[in-house]
């Protein structure tokens, strides 16, 4: 059975008016048929069209309210006349028709104004708002003409009990797990207003120095500029405002003025001072809520601090993000504080809510024959990176010297890239990465830049390969027997499958084997009697929306909730969890704001259309390339490789942004 009464989206028209049974057509688009667990959606209107789920919807009133949402936005924006005045005219004319005072000339005027907006607006929000409105005028012309010809109000003009909820998004924002307002911070860079740029970033991303350097930037895969020529360098532009703030020793640019401490007895505990814990503390702290973070390590920052190498993420820059959080008067961080099951029970009893934000710091096994973690030369990725980075960043422990050694890493993600590139810098004779998949996949798992730089530095990648057996002499690993694989087509038409090449195995001498296939969480701190529900990955189970675990008042975000994830994913989860917690500690209810619900709906529907043909923009403006240290300059030290854009380069690159804001709206 179809949930669609009528829809017009990306050119697809489904018209189920007057149809029933087998005649009803369905759609593949993931519209928000239900707003939340208790409320159905009557209609959805957005940049690519509209969809009606309830035949009782007053289409004229729907058009009026969508035009109203845009008119309010355009008044606040005011950057171009077609957008600002066009929005006012659209709303006034639709409202005039809806209240029974319209004329046929108003229809013609609406179409004329819409055409002008589509052709001359400076940003996509002005260009796309007319799309659903023109669609309604076209496919529901009868309803509009009835109001005009009979001089009568639309059915629900005065008595409309529907609630209209809208959100502003963009394809890049939608793809960003933290929903950073990317067009806003890029505009700040373009205009040289770096305080505005940074404040826009910190609305949802407090770790601007960090995610301006080590983010996998999924946003760039959804950049509409990429449909025209190349995506905007979104990630590298993010660091501009943050570097400006700290390089000039300015006061912190917060997205809002921090509230005074509430001092009402309510307090939140956070376990772990990594990206998730720091993010949650920041947004709770902005609200004036008391927060205590308990961190096991003597240093702050979690795996980004002790796992991500200095050449990628300079600790002095990450520390600025941490200092931002610590600057809030209601946030306290307790170092060297390991939380076990008994201590967690004490914390649970003492605090109004607890957020588990610890990482996944146990390296998983390779799964090959004769794998022995105690054998000399077997070195888990987390332990290896801890040793290297604690020394390089904090001078804790001992330096790592791999002179004359051969290191073989098994993996295909960011951790394995860190392992092999750190091995190069530790003067290893030979560094090899074995990966079961292909070059394209490893680039998708990491970034093109990371892979290219590793190759330039001398890392050897052997694709479609996996260790069969580890050979040792009883004390140390000596060599590996490695199987080769090839992709074979699935006879049923599915994805190609990997099959071992019989007789294709080879031997590989080595001194160290470093498994970096994945990590798992140490769940020993969870009291067994709580019987917390876990995922099949042995992480804490939540619904992925409010991040409450199966125990009331206990939340989880980051690696311990999802498994090994990127920094930006952890930030996005923690920001949402902090929002939910900020209400939960006062009313005991687990709720989402309308903005958060709409974020989820937009993400499910998808704001980016990779098949879209871009019109109205100049093609061929080259993407700026930031300065990088040369291979010989960087191979034997931990100096930051990516030096970032100059101010002039950043402004030029920001000019390439097409400011692709969209408005989505539901009627409930």
XYZ file of C-alpha atoms in Angstrom, residues 278-573:
296
model
C 34.772 17.169 25.287
C 31.943 18.019 22.883
C 29.188 17.062 25.309
C 30.891 18.995 28.100
C 31.172 22.082 25.911
C 27.507 22.292 24.993
C 26.316 21.456 28.498
C 28.775 24.033 29.820
C 27.396 26.694 27.475
C 24.044 26.090 29.180
C 25.602 26.686 32.602
C 25.158 23.039 33.641
C 27.743 21.507 35.986
C 29.854 18.852 34.254
C 32.623 16.602 35.550
C 34.721 14.595 33.079
C 36.600 11.545 34.362
C 39.649 10.690 32.235
C 41.822 7.609 32.731
C 44.926 8.981 31.000
C 47.266 11.675 32.326
C 46.621 13.667 29.131
C 43.387 14.917 27.615
C 41.962 14.370 24.157
C 41.462 10.624 23.966
C 42.625 8.738 20.908
C 43.139 11.946 18.934
C 45.818 12.932 21.443
C 47.600 9.592 21.830
C 46.633 7.916 18.559
C 46.657 10.539 15.812
C 50.252 11.490 14.931
C 51.712 14.937 15.480
C 52.348 15.456 11.756
C 48.602 15.185 11.132
C 47.219 16.765 14.311
C 49.663 19.008 16.168
C 48.944 18.623 19.858
C 49.389 22.356 20.464
C 46.414 22.975 18.157
C 44.282 20.221 19.682
C 45.078 21.591 23.124
C 43.476 24.876 22.079
C 40.211 23.043 21.409
C 40.542 21.398 24.825
C 41.287 24.737 26.511
C 38.108 26.129 24.940
C 36.105 23.475 26.779
C 38.038 23.909 30.014
C 37.469 27.664 29.897
C 33.789 27.189 30.764
C 33.347 27.706 34.518
C 31.026 24.721 35.018
C 33.352 22.159 33.374
C 35.909 20.258 35.452
C 38.168 17.460 34.188
C 39.653 14.868 36.543
C 42.747 13.202 35.049
C 44.306 9.843 35.963
C 40.898 8.636 37.106
C 40.103 5.133 35.932
C 36.434 4.299 36.257
C 35.659 0.664 37.072
C 32.286 -0.961 37.662
C 32.129 -0.005 41.325
C 33.125 3.585 40.611
C 30.569 3.840 37.800
C 27.845 2.767 40.219
C 28.933 5.523 42.596
C 28.893 8.084 39.800
C 25.496 6.884 38.611
C 24.084 7.444 42.094
C 25.754 10.833 42.558
C 24.952 12.500 39.224
C 21.656 13.323 37.517
C 22.867 11.822 34.230
C 26.001 10.081 33.014
C 27.420 10.022 29.496
C 29.733 7.150 28.587
C 32.189 8.568 26.048
C 35.159 6.234 26.289
C 36.908 4.958 23.197
C 37.721 1.637 21.593
C 41.305 1.017 22.636
C 41.647 -2.740 22.269
C 43.214 -3.816 18.964
C 41.404 -6.746 17.393
C 43.209 -9.858 16.197
C 44.069 -10.504 12.579
C 42.511 -13.960 12.619
C 45.349 -15.884 10.959
C 47.188 -19.079 11.895
C 49.818 -19.000 14.652
C 48.727 -15.566 15.855
C 50.189 -15.013 19.308
C 49.877 -11.599 20.959
C 52.789 -12.435 23.282
C 55.195 -13.248 20.479
C 58.034 -10.777 19.941
C 57.249 -8.463 17.046
C 53.478 -8.665 17.465
C 52.478 -5.080 18.196
C 48.868 -3.935 18.418
C 48.184 -0.684 16.582
C 46.846 1.120 19.651
C 49.862 0.154 21.786
C 52.250 1.162 19.029
C 50.658 4.556 18.431
C 50.428 5.184 22.186
C 54.168 4.652 22.561
C 55.064 6.834 19.587
C 52.687 9.698 20.290
C 53.102 9.866 24.061
C 56.809 10.405 23.435
C 56.532 12.721 20.435
C 53.816 14.903 21.970
C 54.435 14.728 25.731
C 57.887 13.121 26.180
C 56.196 10.377 28.199
C 57.724 6.888 27.899
C 60.486 6.107 25.420
C 61.250 7.063 21.805
C 60.599 4.548 19.044
C 63.474 3.562 16.750
C 62.719 1.101 13.941
C 66.033 1.482 12.136
C 66.723 -1.567 9.968
C 63.327 -3.124 10.710
C 60.548 -4.264 8.390
C 57.038 -3.415 9.558
C 53.926 -5.050 8.115
C 50.576 -3.542 8.995
C 47.246 -5.232 8.329
C 44.385 -2.798 7.889
C 42.843 -0.297 5.539
C 41.629 2.653 7.600
C 42.950 5.746 9.336
C 44.606 3.792 12.163
C 46.586 1.653 9.724
C 47.629 4.780 7.803
C 48.910 6.275 11.041
C 50.836 3.071 11.769
C 52.658 2.922 8.448
C 53.451 6.619 8.250
C 54.698 6.652 11.853
C 56.886 3.656 10.991
C 58.452 5.640 8.152
C 59.213 8.446 10.603
C 60.699 5.939 13.049
C 63.242 5.087 10.321
C 61.960 1.617 9.411
C 63.848 -0.031 6.542
C 60.655 -1.242 4.852
C 56.970 -0.595 5.553
C 54.181 -2.665 3.997
C 50.419 -2.495 4.326
C 48.392 -5.598 3.472
C 44.770 -4.968 2.545
C 42.103 -7.412 1.374
C 40.346 -4.867 -0.823
C 41.563 -2.488 -3.531
C 43.085 0.972 -3.830
C 39.726 2.660 -4.417
C 38.311 1.212 -1.206
C 41.246 2.258 0.933
C 40.902 5.802 -0.398
C 37.181 5.756 0.446
C 38.015 4.462 3.934
C 40.524 7.259 4.502
C 41.204 10.156 2.131
C 42.947 10.530 -1.197
C 45.435 12.903 0.426
C 46.340 10.472 3.207
C 46.875 7.572 0.817
C 48.866 9.631 -1.690
C 51.149 11.033 1.004
C 51.810 7.533 2.369
C 52.786 6.292 -1.090
C 55.042 9.317 -1.592
C 56.786 8.554 1.701
C 57.621 5.015 0.631
C 54.876 2.828 2.077
C 54.281 -0.273 -0.059
C 50.624 -1.270 -0.433
C 49.797 -4.849 -1.383
C 46.114 -5.073 -2.236
C 43.874 -8.149 -2.380
C 46.077 -9.845 0.203
C 45.799 -11.254 3.734
C 48.070 -13.078 6.165
C 47.544 -16.826 6.209
C 50.190 -17.783 8.773
C 52.702 -16.040 11.016
C 56.080 -17.810 11.175
C 58.251 -17.348 14.304
C 61.392 -18.871 15.798
C 59.814 -19.404 19.206
C 60.702 -15.910 20.420
C 60.186 -13.474 17.560
C 58.191 -13.192 14.347
C 60.343 -13.889 11.302
C 58.084 -13.945 8.269
C 54.542 -14.227 6.997
C 52.772 -16.466 4.541
C 50.427 -14.172 2.637
C 47.498 -15.240 0.470
C 46.477 -13.359 -2.627
C 42.854 -12.824 -3.628
C 40.974 -11.757 -6.714
C 37.519 -10.344 -7.334
C 35.132 -12.752 -9.007
C 31.757 -11.713 -10.429
C 28.730 -12.907 -8.520
C 26.803 -15.257 -10.861
C 23.572 -13.956 -9.329
C 24.399 -10.374 -10.262
C 25.387 -9.225 -6.777
C 28.591 -7.574 -5.631
C 31.827 -9.244 -6.753
C 33.288 -11.558 -4.119
C 36.895 -12.109 -3.064
C 38.276 -15.551 -3.762
C 41.703 -16.831 -2.775
C 44.055 -17.484 -5.662
C 45.204 -21.071 -5.288
C 48.984 -21.224 -5.421
C 49.207 -17.438 -5.216
C 50.604 -17.282 -1.682
C 54.001 -15.706 -1.032
C 56.384 -15.214 1.881
C 57.138 -11.824 3.392
C 59.970 -11.374 5.872
C 59.309 -8.940 8.690
C 60.251 -7.891 12.201
C 56.908 -6.462 13.299
C 53.304 -7.335 12.511
C 50.840 -4.602 13.476
C 47.142 -5.527 13.393
C 45.037 -2.455 12.629
C 41.922 -4.192 11.358
C 39.656 -2.624 13.985
C 39.330 -1.899 17.681
C 36.915 -2.927 20.391
C 35.739 -1.270 23.579
C 36.778 -2.385 27.045
C 33.414 -2.899 28.730
C 34.733 -4.051 32.098
C 33.564 -0.799 33.672
C 29.920 -1.743 33.053
C 28.322 -3.357 36.138
C 27.073 -6.793 35.119
C 23.912 -6.451 37.212
C 22.815 -3.506 35.061
C 22.444 -5.913 32.128
C 22.977 -3.147 29.603
C 21.918 -4.009 26.070
C 24.759 -4.263 23.569
C 25.022 -4.296 19.790
C 26.323 -7.196 17.739
C 29.636 -5.259 17.677
C 29.728 -5.409 21.476
C 29.132 -1.691 21.892
C 26.434 0.052 23.916
C 23.029 -0.077 22.276
C 21.039 3.129 21.831
C 18.458 4.106 19.225
C 21.000 6.309 17.447
C 18.839 9.399 17.969
C 18.787 10.357 21.647
C 21.700 8.121 22.771
C 20.046 6.838 25.935
C 21.163 3.312 26.786
C 18.824 0.669 28.176
C 19.440 2.143 31.645
C 17.561 5.396 32.398
C 19.900 8.314 32.887
C 22.853 6.536 31.305
C 23.803 7.780 27.827
C 26.522 6.742 25.388
C 28.173 8.510 22.456
C 31.227 8.044 20.292
C 33.241 4.850 19.828
C 31.712 3.028 22.802
C 28.269 3.442 21.207
C 29.037 2.814 17.537
C 32.471 1.253 17.399
C 35.588 2.919 15.943
C 34.363 6.066 14.233
C 35.653 9.367 12.938
C 36.037 12.457 15.101
C 33.199 14.258 13.364
C 30.849 11.313 13.964
C 31.718 11.312 17.657
C 31.135 15.060 17.836
C 27.756 14.767 16.123
C 26.582 12.058 18.509
